[in-house]
Amino acid sequence: MTVTTTTAGTAKAAGKVTRRAGEKAAGTAGAAPAGAPVPVLWLALLATPIAAGANAPVLILPEMAASLGVSSGTAAWLLTAFGWAMAVGTPLLAGLLRRRGLRAVLRLSTLLVLAGTLLVAVSPWLPLTLSGRCAQAAGGAGLVAAAISLAGTARRMGVISAGFGMLGAAGPLLGKALADGASWRIALTVSALSLLAVPAVGRRAGAANPPAPGRFDGRGAALLTGLATALVLLPTAPLAALGGALVAAALLALHVRRHPEGFVPAALLRRPVFVISALLALALSASYFTLLFSVPRLLADRAGWDTASAGTGQLVALLTGSALSWLLAAASARMSRAAVRTVLVSLGALAALAGIFATWGPLLLVATAAGVFTASAANAVLSTHAVAASPDPAQRPSAIGLFTLCYQLGGAFGPAVAALLVLGG
């Protein structure tokens, strides 16, 4: 689930001209349809339930494990598999968006979410439940890519990103409440709420994102999927995953040289704005997710907080930071890219330092709020920078998919870093 603004000029008049150009690019970055745009609340409903669905199992893993007849550690693969499918599904479905258009993505994503939800609801075995979670995540990734492609401006993207952060923060407690009141299987179906927006988005999107000419680059898609898979597995199998990632990266680089217009467009990789935006989003996402999983333990160890107080405090911090991130997204159209990056890097660094050194409970919560603020704002603002960097409008879905892949990889790395530095100690 981040803005194209202007590059600051050396003179006031030049700055105004470039700012207008940046705002124009932001308005077209998502390739929104001509005429009235899709109302942003429909786009938020399309994209954000997957955030709650991703985190719903966090507090109910023991119950799920007992029902499936496995250990809690084995059941945790339901979280890992969901994150993996979300990460690799985003560029794959964005590639389909590029080659087959918006309606094809909405149809396939709907089918995947429905099939996955059905499997999760009835499956008595972990492998089948894992398959259902993967289908849910891949379908949700396609819906997120569709929503981002229709957002168009940083302000509208900020609404989606803030909602994503808020529902993600509420996901564990929502999952616990549904599991206690009904069943853990019901808790794993909340991402299907996004399907309520599909008819409205499909009707209102019109001819947005028409299919691009050319064939689907299956080899490029397979190589990128292999690279992303190896990176996701780095925390659990470092040596094997690192070797696989190096091989996949080398093969993908050769493929991009031979097929510069393929699944990973070479022109995008040559754009510093795109590369910087994607890597910064990855770093801020990884920092946020590290804090997300570390702070409850740090509140207990350093400040003596009990579990209930830590959970409540963190939830308030996450909701506050997610809501405030919209302010930066809304203001970013009047800021230069350098200014936006400075705000994000500065606050992100302060959040990380507070997480490392703070011993006062409220300061750790401030660090959590700053972490989710920077990650959500980066998702809103930098994604628009990245999409606007595409030299060809037909490549914008690819830019969305690759940028979001980087953000999702940060979400995969963060918990592993937390486990290594905090939870494992």
C-alpha positions as a LaTeX table, in Angstrom:
\begin{tabular}{lrrr}
\hline
Residue & $x$ (\AA) & $y$ (\AA) & $z$ (\AA) \\
\hline
Met1 & 0.00 & 0.00 & 0.00 \\
Thr2 & 3.08 & 6.28 & $-1.15$ \\
Val3 & 3.61 & 11.76 & $-3.98$ \\
Thr4 & 4.85 & 13.44 & $-6.62$ \\
Thr5 & 5.68 & 16.94 & $-5.72$ \\
Thr6 & 8.11 & 19.39 & $-7.10$ \\
Thr7 & 11.86 & 19.48 & $-7.00$ \\
Ala8 & 12.96 & 22.70 & $-5.39$ \\
Gly9 & 14.35 & 25.17 & $-7.91$ \\
Thr10 & 17.11 & 27.69 & $-7.51$ \\
Ala11 & 14.76 & 30.59 & $-8.01$ \\
Lys12 & 11.28 & 31.31 & $-6.73$ \\
Ala13 & 9.72 & 31.41 & $-10.19$ \\
Ala14 & 11.36 & 28.16 & $-11.22$ \\
Gly15 & 10.13 & 26.56 & $-8.00$ \\
Lys16 & 6.55 & 27.54 & $-8.77$ \\
Val17 & 6.80 & 26.12 & $-12.29$ \\
Thr18 & 8.24 & 22.80 & $-11.12$ \\
Arg19 & 5.72 & 22.58 & $-8.29$ \\
Arg20 & 2.86 & 22.89 & $-10.77$ \\
Ala21 & 4.48 & 20.19 & $-12.91$ \\
Gly22 & 4.85 & 17.95 & $-9.88$ \\
Glu23 & 1.24 & 18.42 & $-8.88$ \\
Lys24 & 0.14 & 17.61 & $-12.41$ \\
Ala25 & 2.20 & 14.41 & $-12.32$ \\
Ala26 & 0.69 & 13.50 & $-8.96$ \\
Gly27 & $-2.75$ & 13.92 & $-10.38$ \\
Thr28 & $-2.02$ & 11.44 & $-13.17$ \\
Ala29 & 0.33 & 9.14 & $-11.34$ \\
Gly30 & $-2.32$ & 6.60 & $-10.56$ \\
Ala31 & $-3.65$ & 6.61 & $-14.11$ \\
Ala32 & $-7.09$ & 7.48 & $-12.83$ \\
Pro33 & $-9.85$ & 7.47 & $-15.39$ \\
Ala34 & $-10.97$ & 10.51 & $-17.26$ \\
Gly35 & $-13.90$ & 12.32 & $-15.73$ \\
Ala36 & $-14.95$ & 12.02 & $-12.10$ \\
Pro37 & $-12.55$ & 9.86 & $-10.08$ \\
Val38 & $-13.72$ & 6.88 & $-8.06$ \\
Pro39 & $-14.70$ & 8.17 & $-4.57$ \\
Val40 & $-11.80$ & 7.61 & $-2.24$ \\
Leu41 & $-13.91$ & 5.86 & 0.39 \\
Trp42 & $-14.70$ & 3.10 & $-2.09$ \\
Leu43 & $-10.98$ & 2.78 & $-2.80$ \\
Ala44 & $-10.24$ & 2.63 & 0.92 \\
Leu45 & $-12.83$ & $-0.12$ & 1.38 \\
Leu46 & $-11.30$ & $-1.98$ & $-1.56$ \\
Ala47 & $-7.75$ & $-1.85$ & $-0.17$ \\
Thr48 & $-7.75$ & $-1.68$ & 3.61 \\
Pro49 & $-9.58$ & $-4.80$ & 4.93 \\
Ile50 & $-6.60$ & $-6.93$ & 3.96 \\
Ala51 & $-4.57$ & $-5.12$ & 6.62 \\
Ala52 & $-6.96$ & $-6.29$ & 9.31 \\
Gly53 & $-7.04$ & $-9.76$ & 7.79 \\
Ala54 & $-3.25$ & $-9.97$ & 7.80 \\
Asn55 & $-2.97$ & $-9.22$ & 11.53 \\
Ala56 & $-6.14$ & $-10.95$ & 12.75 \\
Pro57 & $-4.33$ & $-14.22$ & 13.69 \\
Val58 & $-1.70$ & $-12.55$ & 15.89 \\
Leu59 & $-3.50$ & $-13.05$ & 19.24 \\
Ile60 & $-5.33$ & $-16.27$ & 18.39 \\
Leu61 & $-2.49$ & $-18.46$ & 17.10 \\
Pro62 & $-2.72$ & $-20.92$ & 20.05 \\
Glu63 & $-6.44$ & $-21.45$ & 19.44 \\
Met64 & $-5.85$ & $-21.91$ & 15.73 \\
Ala65 & $-2.98$ & $-24.32$ & 16.37 \\
Ala66 & $-5.07$ & $-26.46$ & 18.74 \\
Ser67 & $-7.93$ & $-26.62$ & 16.24 \\
Leu68 & $-5.61$ & $-27.66$ & 13.40 \\
Gly69 & $-3.65$ & $-30.10$ & 15.57 \\
Val70 & $-0.26$ & $-28.40$ & 15.24 \\
Ser71 & 2.07 & $-26.38$ & 17.45 \\
Ser72 & 1.84 & $-22.60$ & 17.74 \\
Gly73 & 5.20 & $-22.29$ & 15.99 \\
Thr74 & 3.92 & $-24.30$ & 13.04 \\
Ala75 & 0.68 & $-22.32$ & 12.97 \\
Ala76 & 2.77 & $-19.14$ & 12.71 \\
Trp77 & 3.39 & $-20.11$ & 9.09 \\
Leu78 & $-0.12$ & $-18.77$ & 8.47 \\
Leu79 & 1.34 & $-15.30$ & 9.09 \\
Thr80 & 4.48 & $-15.93$ & 7.04 \\
Ala81 & 2.57 & $-17.42$ & 4.12 \\
Phe82 & 0.15 & $-14.51$ & 4.06 \\
Gly83 & 3.02 & $-12.00$ & 4.00 \\
Trp84 & 4.80 & $-13.93$ & 1.26 \\
Ala85 & 1.70 & $-14.15$ & $-0.93$ \\
Met86 & 0.99 & $-10.47$ & $-0.39$ \\
Ala87 & 4.57 & $-9.56$ & $-1.34$ \\
Val88 & 4.80 & $-11.65$ & $-4.51$ \\
Gly89 & 1.14 & $-11.20$ & $-5.45$ \\
Thr90 & 1.40 & $-7.43$ & $-5.66$ \\
Pro91 & 3.81 & $-7.20$ & $-8.64$ \\
Leu92 & 2.16 & $-10.20$ & $-10.32$ \\
Leu93 & $-1.33$ & $-8.70$ & $-10.16$ \\
Ala94 & 0.08 & $-5.28$ & $-11.07$ \\
Gly95 & 1.62 & $-6.92$ & $-14.13$ \\
Leu96 & $-1.78$ & $-8.31$ & $-15.01$ \\
Leu97 & $-3.21$ & $-4.81$ & $-14.52$ \\
Arg98 & $-0.68$ & $-3.51$ & $-17.02$ \\
Arg99 & $-1.34$ & $-6.18$ & $-19.65$ \\
Arg100 & $-5.03$ & $-6.98$ & $-19.20$ \\
Gly101 & $-6.51$ & $-3.88$ & $-17.60$ \\
Leu102 & $-8.42$ & $-3.06$ & $-14.43$ \\
Arg103 & $-11.47$ & $-5.25$ & $-14.95$ \\
Ala104 & $-9.36$ & $-8.39$ & $-15.36$ \\
Val105 & $-7.57$ & $-7.67$ & $-12.09$ \\
Leu106 & $-10.82$ & $-7.05$ & $-10.22$ \\
Arg107 & $-12.30$ & $-10.31$ & $-11.52$ \\
Leu108 & $-9.26$ & $-12.45$ & $-10.70$ \\
Ser109 & $-8.73$ & $-10.81$ & $-7.30$ \\
Thr110 & $-12.38$ & $-11.36$ & $-6.39$ \\
Leu111 & $-12.12$ & $-15.01$ & $-7.36$ \\
Leu112 & $-8.96$ & $-15.49$ & $-5.30$ \\
Val113 & $-10.39$ & $-13.79$ & $-2.20$ \\
Leu114 & $-13.62$ & $-15.81$ & $-2.41$ \\
Ala115 & $-11.82$ & $-19.11$ & $-2.94$ \\
Gly116 & $-9.33$ & $-18.41$ & $-0.19$ \\
Thr117 & $-12.01$ & $-17.36$ & 2.27 \\
Leu118 & $-13.99$ & $-20.52$ & 1.56 \\
Leu119 & $-10.94$ & $-22.70$ & 2.15 \\
Val120 & $-10.11$ & $-20.95$ & 5.42 \\
Ala121 & $-13.72$ & $-21.31$ & 6.60 \\
Val122 & $-13.94$ & $-25.07$ & 6.12 \\
Ser123 & $-10.41$ & $-26.51$ & 5.99 \\
Pro124 & $-9.56$ & $-28.98$ & 8.79 \\
Trp125 & $-5.87$ & $-29.20$ & 7.80 \\
Leu126 & $-3.03$ & $-26.70$ & 8.00 \\
Pro127 & $-1.77$ & $-27.13$ & 4.38 \\
Leu128 & $-5.22$ & $-26.40$ & 2.99 \\
Thr129 & $-5.64$ & $-23.46$ & 5.36 \\
Leu130 & $-2.25$ & $-22.14$ & 4.22 \\
Ser131 & $-3.44$ & $-22.35$ & 0.62 \\
Gly132 & $-6.54$ & $-20.40$ & 1.53 \\
Arg133 & $-4.54$ & $-17.69$ & 3.29 \\
Cys134 & $-2.22$ & $-17.41$ & 0.28 \\
Ala135 & $-5.19$ & $-17.02$ & $-2.06$ \\
Gln136 & $-6.70$ & $-14.37$ & 0.22 \\
Ala137 & $-3.41$ & $-12.46$ & 0.29 \\
Ala138 & $-2.81$ & $-12.64$ & $-3.46$ \\
Gly139 & $-6.36$ & $-11.50$ & $-4.20$ \\
Gly140 & $-6.08$ & $-8.72$ & $-1.66$ \\
Ala141 & $-2.79$ & $-7.63$ & $-3.23$ \\
Gly142 & $-4.56$ & $-7.25$ & $-6.56$ \\
Leu143 & $-7.28$ & $-5.14$ & $-4.97$ \\
Val144 & $-4.65$ & $-2.95$ & $-3.30$ \\
Ala145 & $-2.87$ & $-2.48$ & $-6.63$ \\
Ala146 & $-6.17$ & $-1.54$ & $-8.27$ \\
Ala147 & $-6.96$ & 0.98 & $-5.54$ \\
Ile148 & $-3.53$ & 2.61 & $-5.78$ \\
Ser149 & $-3.82$ & 2.81 & $-9.56$ \\
Leu150 & $-7.06$ & 4.75 & $-9.18$ \\
Ala151 & $-6.01$ & 7.01 & $-6.30$ \\
Gly152 & $-4.30$ & 9.57 & $-8.51$ \\
Thr153 & $-3.18$ & 12.10 & $-5.87$ \\
Ala154 & $-1.17$ & 11.99 & $-2.68$ \\
Arg155 & $-4.12$ & 13.29 & $-0.66$ \\
Arg156 & $-6.36$ & 10.44 & $-1.82$ \\
Met157 & $-3.55$ & 7.93 & $-1.43$ \\
Gly158 & $-3.06$ & 9.26 & 2.10 \\
Val159 & $-6.63$ & 8.29 & 3.00 \\
Ile160 & $-5.99$ & 4.74 & 1.78 \\
Ser161 & $-2.65$ & 4.47 & 3.55 \\
Ala162 & $-3.97$ & 5.88 & 6.82 \\
Gly163 & $-6.89$ & 3.46 & 6.72 \\
Phe164 & $-4.47$ & 0.64 & 5.98 \\
Gly165 & $-2.43$ & 1.50 & 9.07 \\
Met166 & $-5.46$ & 1.91 & 11.32 \\
Leu167 & $-7.10$ & $-1.37$ & 10.31 \\
Gly168 & $-3.76$ & $-3.13$ & 10.57 \\
Ala169 & $-3.38$ & $-1.78$ & 14.11 \\
Ala170 & $-6.87$ & $-2.92$ & 15.07 \\
Gly171 & $-6.51$ & $-6.30$ & 13.37 \\
Pro172 & $-5.20$ & $-8.34$ & 16.34 \\
Leu173 & $-7.91$ & $-7.13$ & 18.74 \\
Leu174 & $-10.59$ & $-7.51$ & 16.06 \\
Gly175 & $-9.43$ & $-11.06$ & 15.39 \\
Lys176 & $-9.46$ & $-11.86$ & 19.10 \\
Ala177 & $-12.97$ & $-10.44$ & 19.53 \\
Leu178 & $-14.34$ & $-12.42$ & 16.58 \\
Ala179 & $-12.63$ & $-15.59$ & 17.73 \\
Asp180 & $-14.00$ & $-15.24$ & 21.26 \\
Gly181 & $-17.49$ & $-14.35$ & 20.08 \\
Ala182 & $-17.78$ & $-16.83$ & 17.21 \\
Ser183 & $-14.79$ & $-18.72$ & 15.75 \\
Trp184 & $-11.19$ & $-18.13$ & 14.74 \\
Arg185 & $-12.26$ & $-19.01$ & 11.21 \\
Ile186 & $-14.56$ & $-15.99$ & 11.16 \\
Ala187 & $-11.61$ & $-13.85$ & 12.26 \\
Leu188 & $-9.68$ & $-14.95$ & 9.16 \\
Thr189 & $-12.44$ & $-13.89$ & 6.78 \\
Val190 & $-12.45$ & $-10.16$ & 7.53 \\
Ser191 & $-10.38$ & $-9.34$ & 4.42 \\
Ala192 & $-13.36$ & $-10.45$ & 2.31 \\
Leu193 & $-15.10$ & $-7.20$ & 3.30 \\
Ser194 & $-13.10$ & $-5.56$ & 0.51 \\
Leu195 & $-15.31$ & $-7.35$ & $-2.02$ \\
Leu196 & $-18.17$ & $-5.03$ & $-1.05$ \\
Ala197 & $-16.38$ & $-2.27$ & $-2.97$ \\
Val198 & $-15.66$ & $-4.24$ & $-6.15$ \\
Pro199 & $-19.00$ & $-3.57$ & $-7.94$ \\
Ala200 & $-18.88$ & 0.17 & $-7.23$ \\
Val201 & $-15.24$ & 0.47 & $-8.25$ \\
Gly202 & $-15.79$ & $-1.60$ & $-11.38$ \\
Arg203 & $-18.73$ & 0.57 & $-12.47$ \\
Arg204 & $-17.10$ & 3.90 & $-11.70$ \\
Ala205 & $-13.59$ & 3.11 & $-12.98$ \\
Gly206 & $-14.75$ & 3.07 & $-16.59$ \\
Ala207 & $-11.83$ & 2.60 & $-18.97$ \\
Ala208 & $-9.10$ & 3.17 & $-16.39$ \\
Asn209 & $-5.87$ & 1.28 & $-16.96$ \\
Pro210 & $-6.66$ & $-0.10$ & $-20.43$ \\
Pro211 & $-4.61$ & $-3.14$ & $-21.46$ \\
Ala212 & $-1.14$ & $-2.38$ & $-22.78$ \\
Pro213 & 0.08 & $-4.02$ & $-26.00$ \\
Gly214 & 2.51 & $-6.88$ & $-25.88$ \\
Arg215 & 2.74 & $-10.31$ & $-24.27$ \\
Phe216 & 2.95 & $-11.07$ & $-20.57$ \\
Asp217 & 6.57 & $-11.61$ & $-19.54$ \\
Gly218 & 6.20 & $-14.90$ & $-17.72$ \\
Arg219 & 9.92 & $-15.50$ & $-17.27$ \\
Gly220 & 10.47 & $-12.08$ & $-15.74$ \\
Ala221 & 7.52 & $-12.62$ & $-13.42$ \\
Ala222 & 8.87 & $-16.01$ & $-12.33$ \\
Leu223 & 12.34 & $-14.62$ & $-11.65$ \\
Leu224 & 10.99 & $-11.71$ & $-9.62$ \\
Thr225 & 8.79 & $-14.12$ & $-7.66$ \\
Gly226 & 11.81 & $-16.30$ & $-6.95$ \\
Leu227 & 13.83 & $-13.29$ & $-5.77$ \\
Ala228 & 11.05 & $-12.05$ & $-3.51$ \\
Thr229 & 10.53 & $-15.53$ & $-2.07$ \\
Ala230 & 14.21 & $-15.89$ & $-1.26$ \\
Leu231 & 14.26 & $-12.46$ & 0.42 \\
Val232 & 11.20 & $-13.31$ & 2.53 \\
Leu233 & 12.91 & $-16.52$ & 3.68 \\
Leu234 & 16.16 & $-14.77$ & 4.67 \\
Pro235 & 15.26 & $-14.63$ & 8.40 \\
Thr236 & 14.35 & $-18.33$ & 8.63 \\
Ala237 & 17.00 & $-19.87$ & 6.35 \\
Pro238 & 19.70 & $-17.22$ & 5.91 \\
Leu239 & 22.37 & $-19.10$ & 3.94 \\
Ala240 & 20.06 & $-20.93$ & 1.54 \\
Ala241 & 17.88 & $-17.85$ & 1.05 \\
Leu242 & 20.88 & $-15.60$ & 0.44 \\
Gly243 & 22.25 & $-17.97$ & $-2.18$ \\
Gly244 & 18.88 & $-18.22$ & $-3.85$ \\
Ala245 & 18.43 & $-14.46$ & $-3.79$ \\
Leu246 & 21.83 & $-13.86$ & $-5.41$ \\
Val247 & 21.13 & $-16.37$ & $-8.16$ \\
Ala248 & 17.63 & $-15.01$ & $-8.79$ \\
Ala249 & 18.91 & $-11.41$ & $-8.81$ \\
Ala250 & 21.65 & $-12.24$ & $-11.33$ \\
Leu251 & 19.26 & $-14.08$ & $-13.63$ \\
Leu252 & 16.70 & $-11.29$ & $-13.33$ \\
Ala253 & 19.33 & $-8.67$ & $-14.18$ \\
Leu254 & 20.30 & $-10.60$ & $-17.33$ \\
His255 & 16.65 & $-10.98$ & $-18.26$ \\
Val256 & 15.97 & $-7.25$ & $-17.83$ \\
Arg257 & 18.91 & $-6.45$ & $-20.12$ \\
Arg258 & 17.52 & $-8.75$ & $-22.80$ \\
His259 & 13.89 & $-7.70$ & $-22.30$ \\
Pro260 & 13.93 & $-4.07$ & $-21.13$ \\
Glu261 & 10.17 & $-3.68$ & $-21.68$ \\
Gly262 & 9.27 & $-6.85$ & $-19.81$ \\
Phe263 & 7.79 & $-7.53$ & $-16.38$ \\
Val264 & 10.46 & $-5.37$ & $-14.71$ \\
Pro265 & 10.89 & $-2.36$ & $-17.00$ \\
Ala266 & 14.53 & $-1.31$ & $-17.29$ \\
Ala267 & 13.51 & 2.34 & $-17.69$ \\
Leu268 & 12.07 & 2.31 & $-14.17$ \\
Leu269 & 15.26 & 0.95 & $-12.64$ \\
Arg270 & 17.23 & 3.76 & $-14.31$ \\
Arg271 & 15.10 & 6.44 & $-12.60$ \\
Pro272 & 16.75 & 7.61 & $-9.37$ \\
Val273 & 13.41 & 8.93 & $-8.06$ \\
Phe274 & 11.85 & 5.49 & $-8.35$ \\
Val275 & 14.80 & 3.63 & $-6.83$ \\
Ile276 & 15.22 & 6.08 & $-3.92$ \\
Ser277 & 11.48 & 6.09 & $-3.18$ \\
Ala278 & 11.25 & 2.28 & $-3.18$ \\
Leu279 & 14.35 & 1.75 & $-1.02$ \\
Leu280 & 13.32 & 4.44 & 1.46 \\
Ala281 & 9.86 & 2.87 & 1.75 \\
Leu282 & 11.50 & $-0.50$ & 2.41 \\
Ala283 & 13.70 & 0.96 & 5.16 \\
Leu284 & 10.86 & 2.84 & 6.88 \\
Ser285 & 8.55 & $-0.15$ & 6.64 \\
Ala286 & 11.18 & $-2.46$ & 8.15 \\
Ser287 & 11.81 & 0.02 & 10.97 \\
Tyr288 & 8.11 & 0.34 & 11.73 \\
Phe289 & 7.44 & $-3.39$ & 11.78 \\
Thr290 & 10.48 & $-3.91$ & 13.98 \\
Leu291 & 9.03 & $-1.43$ & 16.47 \\
Leu292 & 5.56 & $-2.95$ & 16.15 \\
Phe293 & 6.76 & $-6.35$ & 17.33 \\
Ser294 & 9.43 & $-5.09$ & 19.77 \\
Val295 & 7.68 & $-2.37$ & 21.76 \\
Pro296 & 5.29 & $-4.63$ & 23.76 \\
Arg297 & 8.28 & $-6.60$ & 25.05 \\
Leu298 & 10.30 & $-3.41$ & 25.63 \\
Leu299 & 7.43 & $-1.85$ & 27.61 \\
Ala300 & 7.44 & $-4.89$ & 29.88 \\
Asp301 & 11.22 & $-5.19$ & 30.25 \\
Arg302 & 12.18 & $-1.52$ & 30.49 \\
Ala303 & 9.11 & 0.17 & 31.94 \\
Gly304 & 7.42 & $-2.64$ & 33.87 \\
Trp305 & 4.10 & $-2.37$ & 32.02 \\
Asp306 & 1.72 & $-5.33$ & 32.08 \\
Thr307 & 0.40 & $-6.92$ & 28.91 \\
Ala308 & $-2.98$ & $-5.15$ & 28.96 \\
Ser309 & $-1.47$ & $-1.69$ & 29.46 \\
Ala310 & 1.15 & $-2.28$ & 26.77 \\
Gly311 & $-1.44$ & $-3.53$ & 24.29 \\
Thr312 & $-3.83$ & $-0.65$ & 24.90 \\
Gly313 & $-1.07$ & 1.94 & 24.77 \\
Gln314 & 0.34 & 0.57 & 21.56 \\
Leu315 & $-3.08$ & 0.45 & 19.91 \\
Val316 & $-3.69$ & 4.13 & 20.73 \\
Ala317 & $-0.22$ & 5.04 & 19.43 \\
Leu318 & $-0.75$ & 3.12 & 16.19 \\
Leu319 & $-4.17$ & 4.62 & 15.53 \\
Thr320 & $-2.87$ & 8.13 & 16.24 \\
Gly321 & 0.20 & 7.80 & 14.04 \\
Ser322 & $-1.80$ & 6.28 & 11.18 \\
Ala323 & $-4.39$ & 9.06 & 11.30 \\
Leu324 & $-1.75$ & 11.81 & 11.44 \\
Ser325 & 0.08 & 10.38 & 8.43 \\
Trp326 & $-2.72$ & 11.74 & 6.24 \\
Leu327 & $-1.67$ & 15.28 & 7.18 \\
Leu328 & 1.74 & 14.84 & 5.60 \\
Ala329 & 0.19 & 13.20 & 2.57 \\
Ala330 & $-2.23$ & 16.11 & 2.18 \\
Ala331 & 0.52 & 18.71 & 2.61 \\
Ser332 & 3.05 & 16.97 & 0.38 \\
Ala333 & 1.72 & 18.54 & $-2.84$ \\
Arg334 & 3.03 & 21.87 & $-1.50$ \\
Met335 & 6.41 & 20.44 & $-0.49$ \\
Ser336 & 9.46 & 19.53 & $-2.49$ \\
Arg337 & 10.54 & 15.92 & $-2.75$ \\
Ala338 & 13.63 & 16.72 & $-0.72$ \\
Ala339 & 11.53 & 18.23 & 2.07 \\
Val340 & 9.23 & 15.20 & 2.19 \\
Arg341 & 12.17 & 12.82 & 2.35 \\
Thr342 & 13.82 & 14.90 & 5.06 \\
Val343 & 10.71 & 14.72 & 7.24 \\
Leu344 & 10.36 & 10.98 & 6.73 \\
Val345 & 14.02 & 10.15 & 7.31 \\
Ser346 & 14.33 & 12.43 & 10.34 \\
Leu347 & 11.23 & 11.12 & 12.10 \\
Gly348 & 12.04 & 7.55 & 11.12 \\
Ala349 & 15.55 & 7.84 & 12.56 \\
Leu350 & 14.24 & 9.40 & 15.79 \\
Ala351 & 11.68 & 6.61 & 16.13 \\
Ala352 & 14.37 & 3.96 & 15.70 \\
Leu353 & 16.71 & 5.66 & 18.19 \\
Ala354 & 13.92 & 5.95 & 20.74 \\
Gly355 & 13.17 & 2.27 & 20.30 \\
Ile356 & 16.83 & 1.43 & 20.94 \\
Phe357 & 17.52 & 3.68 & 23.93 \\
Ala358 & 14.23 & 4.78 & 25.56 \\
Thr359 & 13.36 & 3.37 & 28.97 \\
Trp360 & 10.29 & 5.51 & 29.66 \\
Gly361 & 7.04 & 3.85 & 28.56 \\
Pro362 & 5.34 & 6.88 & 27.00 \\
Leu363 & 8.46 & 7.61 & 24.93 \\
Leu364 & 8.37 & 4.08 & 23.53 \\
Leu365 & 4.76 & 4.67 & 22.54 \\
Val366 & 5.75 & 7.94 & 20.86 \\
Ala367 & 8.37 & 5.97 & 18.94 \\
Thr368 & 5.65 & 3.55 & 17.83 \\
Ala369 & 3.41 & 6.39 & 16.69 \\
Ala370 & 6.30 & 8.00 & 14.81 \\
Gly371 & 7.16 & 4.67 & 13.21 \\
Val372 & 3.68 & 4.03 & 11.85 \\
Phe373 & 3.41 & 7.71 & 10.86 \\
Thr374 & 6.55 & 7.54 & 8.70 \\
Ala375 & 5.69 & 4.14 & 7.21 \\
Ser376 & 2.10 & 5.11 & 6.33 \\
Ala377 & 3.13 & 8.53 & 5.01 \\
Ala378 & 5.90 & 6.95 & 2.97 \\
Asn379 & 3.43 & 4.49 & 1.50 \\
Ala380 & 1.14 & 7.36 & 0.54 \\
Val381 & 3.67 & 9.92 & $-0.63$ \\
Leu382 & 6.60 & 7.95 & $-2.01$ \\
Ser383 & 4.40 & 5.62 & $-4.03$ \\
Thr384 & 3.15 & 8.63 & $-5.95$ \\
His385 & 6.75 & 9.77 & $-6.47$ \\
Ala386 & 7.62 & 6.30 & $-7.71$ \\
Val387 & 4.66 & 6.03 & $-10.07$ \\
Ala388 & 5.20 & 9.51 & $-11.48$ \\
Ala389 & 8.82 & 8.56 & $-12.23$ \\
Ser390 & 7.64 & 6.11 & $-14.87$ \\
Pro391 & 8.57 & 7.46 & $-18.32$ \\
Asp392 & 5.68 & 5.58 & $-19.92$ \\
Pro393 & 2.11 & 5.71 & $-18.56$ \\
Ala394 & 1.68 & 2.05 & $-19.53$ \\
Gln395 & 4.42 & 1.14 & $-17.04$ \\
Arg396 & 2.71 & 2.76 & $-14.04$ \\
Pro397 & 1.09 & $-0.50$ & $-12.88$ \\
Ser398 & 4.58 & $-2.06$ & $-12.88$ \\
Ala399 & 5.85 & 0.85 & $-10.80$ \\
Ile400 & 3.00 & 0.32 & $-8.33$ \\
Gly401 & 3.73 & $-3.39$ & $-8.07$ \\
Leu402 & 7.49 & $-3.03$ & $-7.61$ \\
Phe403 & 7.19 & $-0.20$ & $-5.10$ \\
Thr404 & 4.61 & $-2.08$ & $-3.06$ \\
Leu405 & 6.79 & $-5.18$ & $-3.18$ \\
Cys406 & 9.59 & $-3.20$ & $-1.51$ \\
Tyr407 & 7.20 & $-1.93$ & 1.16 \\
Gln408 & 5.91 & $-5.45$ & 1.82 \\
Leu409 & 9.47 & $-6.79$ & 2.08 \\
Gly410 & 10.04 & $-4.27$ & 4.86 \\
Gly411 & 7.05 & $-5.81$ & 6.59 \\
Ala412 & 8.64 & $-9.24$ & 6.25 \\
Phe413 & 12.05 & $-8.13$ & 7.55 \\
Gly414 & 10.78 & $-6.16$ & 10.55 \\
Pro415 & 9.41 & $-9.06$ & 12.63 \\
Ala416 & 12.57 & $-11.06$ & 11.95 \\
Val417 & 14.75 & $-8.19$ & 13.16 \\
Ala418 & 12.58 & $-7.87$ & 16.27 \\
Ala419 & 12.89 & $-11.59$ & 16.96 \\
Leu420 & 16.66 & $-11.44$ & 16.56 \\
Leu421 & 17.32 & $-8.32$ & 18.63 \\
Val422 & 14.52 & $-8.26$ & 21.19 \\
Leu423 & 12.14 & $-11.19$ & 21.28 \\
Gly424 & 14.82 & $-13.85$ & 21.12 \\
Gly425 & 16.68 & $-12.28$ & 24.02 \\
\hline
\end{tabular}
